Amino acid sequence: MTRKKQRSRKDRKRARSRQKGWGRWLHVVIPILAALLVGLGGGWLFARRGDTGPTEAEIKLASVSQLPEKVRRAPPVVQEAYRFAIVNAEILEKIPCYCGCGSMGHKSDLDCFIQDFNPDGSIVFGYHALE
């Protein structure tokens, strides 16, 4: 009987060592598989996002030379707003102004930048956006 006990002890040790080896393998493989799945999922989502609209380089802006001197002395972000208004007047006409200048007769965002377009193509600038 002692041999059977010894054999069963040896068999149990072998079984345990096999389990430990399998467990070690799973501890390595499962995180790798998880990272791979997350990476593939993220790549799939990135590829499916499609066109998100124009980038900064695709937005039309008028040249700085079209700005009056008073606007050229303004901070760059204000200059960009005026440059955008010159080229994209039809867009700004459709956006209501929320800055509280309705009492000044403004009907749209365009009125904050441009008072009028003359028949000869010249622009009468408004300076409300500078204030």
mmCIF file of C-alpha atoms in Angstrom:
data_model
loop_
_atom_site.group_PDB
_atom_site.id
_atom_site.type_symbol
_atom_site.label_atom_id
_atom_site.label_comp_id
_atom_site.label_asym_id
_atom_site.label_seq_id
_atom_site.Cartn_x
_atom_site.Cartn_y
_atom_site.Cartn_z
ATOM 1 C CA MET A 1 0.000 0.000 0.000
ATOM 2 C CA THR A 2 2.816 2.337 0.519
ATOM 3 C CA ARG A 3 3.640 2.137 -3.161
ATOM 4 C CA LYS A 4 0.103 3.129 -4.076
ATOM 5 C CA LYS A 5 0.301 6.045 -1.705
ATOM 6 C CA GLN A 6 3.636 7.045 -3.187
ATOM 7 C CA ARG A 7 2.276 6.747 -6.702
ATOM 8 C CA SER A 8 -0.785 8.718 -5.912
ATOM 9 C CA ARG A 9 1.366 11.417 -4.298
ATOM 10 C CA LYS A 10 3.566 11.524 -7.391
ATOM 11 C CA ASP A 11 0.508 11.623 -9.651
ATOM 12 C CA ARG A 12 -0.959 14.452 -7.605
ATOM 13 C CA LYS A 13 2.308 16.400 -7.822
ATOM 14 C CA ARG A 14 2.413 15.911 -11.590
ATOM 15 C CA ALA A 15 -1.187 17.015 -11.941
ATOM 16 C CA ARG A 16 -0.486 20.095 -9.829
ATOM 17 C CA SER A 17 2.590 20.974 -11.863
ATOM 18 C CA ARG A 18 0.548 20.609 -15.061
ATOM 19 C CA GLN A 19 -2.121 22.886 -13.627
ATOM 20 C CA LYS A 20 0.489 25.420 -12.578
ATOM 21 C CA GLY A 21 2.031 25.369 -16.061
ATOM 22 C CA TRP A 22 -1.363 25.792 -17.716
ATOM 23 C CA GLY A 23 -2.260 28.582 -15.301
ATOM 24 C CA ARG A 24 0.983 30.389 -15.999
ATOM 25 C CA TRP A 25 0.341 30.134 -19.700
ATOM 26 C CA LEU A 26 -3.160 31.565 -19.303
ATOM 27 C CA HIS A 27 -1.832 34.478 -17.264
ATOM 28 C CA VAL A 28 0.345 35.415 -20.217
ATOM 29 C CA VAL A 29 -2.013 34.666 -23.100
ATOM 30 C CA ILE A 30 -5.226 36.220 -21.755
ATOM 31 C CA PRO A 31 -3.799 39.753 -21.325
ATOM 32 C CA ILE A 32 -2.217 39.544 -24.777
ATOM 33 C CA LEU A 33 -5.525 38.475 -26.327
ATOM 34 C CA ALA A 34 -7.380 41.209 -24.436
ATOM 35 C CA ALA A 35 -4.933 43.869 -25.637
ATOM 36 C CA LEU A 36 -5.209 42.557 -29.188
ATOM 37 C CA LEU A 37 -9.011 42.688 -29.101
ATOM 38 C CA VAL A 38 -9.006 46.211 -27.670
ATOM 39 C CA GLY A 39 -6.526 47.331 -30.325
ATOM 40 C CA LEU A 40 -8.541 45.802 -33.150
ATOM 41 C CA GLY A 41 -11.753 47.304 -31.795
ATOM 42 C CA GLY A 42 -10.167 50.746 -31.537
ATOM 43 C CA GLY A 43 -8.784 50.443 -35.051
ATOM 44 C CA TRP A 44 -12.200 49.453 -36.360
ATOM 45 C CA LEU A 45 -13.840 52.446 -34.661
ATOM 46 C CA PHE A 46 -11.132 54.775 -35.990
ATOM 47 C CA ALA A 47 -11.629 53.483 -39.527
ATOM 48 C CA ARG A 48 -15.423 53.812 -39.274
ATOM 49 C CA ARG A 49 -15.465 57.405 -38.054
ATOM 50 C CA GLY A 50 -15.455 58.768 -41.606
ATOM 51 C CA ASP A 51 -15.169 62.399 -42.535
ATOM 52 C CA THR A 52 -15.532 64.642 -39.500
ATOM 53 C CA GLY A 53 -15.766 67.887 -41.452
ATOM 54 C CA PRO A 54 -13.291 70.452 -42.641
ATOM 55 C CA THR A 55 -9.958 70.811 -40.970
ATOM 56 C CA GLU A 56 -8.438 74.148 -40.108
ATOM 57 C CA ALA A 57 -6.550 74.164 -43.409
ATOM 58 C CA GLU A 58 -9.804 73.713 -45.407
ATOM 59 C CA ILE A 59 -11.668 76.701 -43.921
ATOM 60 C CA LYS A 60 -11.783 79.638 -46.320
ATOM 61 C CA LEU A 61 -10.320 82.910 -45.030
ATOM 62 C CA ALA A 62 -9.806 86.214 -46.821
ATOM 63 C CA SER A 63 -6.296 87.609 -47.030
ATOM 64 C CA VAL A 64 -5.088 89.980 -44.328
ATOM 65 C CA SER A 65 -4.664 92.680 -46.992
ATOM 66 C CA GLN A 66 -8.467 92.911 -47.269
ATOM 67 C CA LEU A 67 -8.767 93.986 -43.632
ATOM 68 C CA PRO A 68 -8.916 97.657 -42.647
ATOM 69 C CA GLU A 69 -6.010 98.968 -40.577
ATOM 70 C CA LYS A 70 -8.114 99.092 -37.416
ATOM 71 C CA VAL A 71 -8.801 95.338 -37.666
ATOM 72 C CA ARG A 72 -5.163 94.525 -38.505
ATOM 73 C CA ARG A 73 -4.152 95.942 -35.122
ATOM 74 C CA ALA A 74 -6.588 93.590 -33.357
ATOM 75 C CA PRO A 75 -5.498 90.250 -31.845
ATOM 76 C CA PRO A 76 -5.010 87.402 -34.368
ATOM 77 C CA VAL A 77 -8.193 85.600 -33.322
ATOM 78 C CA VAL A 78 -10.264 88.728 -34.075
ATOM 79 C CA GLN A 79 -8.526 89.152 -37.433
ATOM 80 C CA GLU A 80 -9.385 85.544 -38.292
ATOM 81 C CA ALA A 81 -13.038 86.172 -37.435
ATOM 82 C CA TYR A 82 -13.148 89.157 -39.809
ATOM 83 C CA ARG A 83 -11.305 87.205 -42.506
ATOM 84 C CA PHE A 84 -13.870 84.404 -42.133
ATOM 85 C CA ALA A 85 -16.766 86.884 -42.318
ATOM 86 C CA ILE A 86 -15.519 88.357 -45.608
ATOM 87 C CA VAL A 87 -15.375 85.023 -47.430
ATOM 88 C CA ASN A 88 -18.241 83.232 -45.656
ATOM 89 C CA ALA A 89 -20.874 85.963 -45.396
ATOM 90 C CA GLU A 90 -23.691 83.616 -46.461
ATOM 91 C CA ILE A 91 -22.932 81.357 -43.491
ATOM 92 C CA LEU A 92 -22.808 84.145 -40.914
ATOM 93 C CA GLU A 93 -26.064 85.621 -42.289
ATOM 94 C CA LYS A 94 -27.846 82.452 -41.170
ATOM 95 C CA ILE A 95 -26.475 82.524 -37.611
ATOM 96 C CA PRO A 96 -28.383 84.709 -35.159
ATOM 97 C CA CYS A 97 -26.285 87.033 -33.041
ATOM 98 C CA TYR A 98 -26.354 86.303 -29.314
ATOM 99 C CA CYS A 99 -24.051 89.047 -28.079
ATOM 100 C CA GLY A 100 -26.875 91.420 -27.221
ATOM 101 C CA CYS A 101 -26.429 93.756 -30.170
ATOM 102 C CA GLY A 102 -30.006 93.362 -31.412
ATOM 103 C CA SER A 103 -30.709 96.864 -30.103
ATOM 104 C CA MET A 104 -28.142 98.095 -32.648
ATOM 105 C CA GLY A 105 -30.207 96.610 -35.482
ATOM 106 C CA HIS A 106 -28.106 93.479 -35.918
ATOM 107 C CA LYS A 107 -30.029 90.550 -37.355
ATOM 108 C CA SER A 108 -27.211 88.025 -37.735
ATOM 109 C CA ASP A 109 -23.613 87.327 -36.781
ATOM 110 C CA LEU A 110 -22.510 88.942 -40.036
ATOM 111 C CA ASP A 111 -23.730 92.340 -38.827
ATOM 112 C CA CYS A 112 -21.109 92.316 -36.058
ATOM 113 C CA PHE A 113 -18.332 92.288 -38.685
ATOM 114 C CA ILE A 114 -19.672 93.788 -41.909
ATOM 115 C CA GLN A 115 -22.174 96.632 -42.278
ATOM 116 C CA ASP A 116 -22.655 96.371 -46.024
ATOM 117 C CA PHE A 117 -21.299 95.141 -49.350
ATOM 118 C CA ASN A 118 -21.122 97.967 -51.900
ATOM 119 C CA PRO A 119 -22.159 97.367 -55.541
ATOM 120 C CA ASP A 120 -18.519 97.755 -56.615
ATOM 121 C CA GLY A 121 -17.562 94.826 -54.345
ATOM 122 C CA SER A 122 -15.972 96.887 -51.606
ATOM 123 C CA ILE A 123 -16.896 96.186 -48.005
ATOM 124 C CA VAL A 124 -18.151 98.566 -45.343
ATOM 125 C CA PHE A 125 -16.803 97.064 -42.134
ATOM 126 C CA GLY A 126 -18.539 97.192 -38.795
ATOM 127 C CA TYR A 127 -16.341 97.428 -35.749
ATOM 128 C CA HIS A 128 -18.717 96.028 -33.151
ATOM 129 C CA ALA A 129 -16.701 92.786 -33.017
ATOM 130 C CA LEU A 130 -13.624 94.791 -31.968
ATOM 131 C CA GLU A 131 -15.289 96.068 -28.807
#
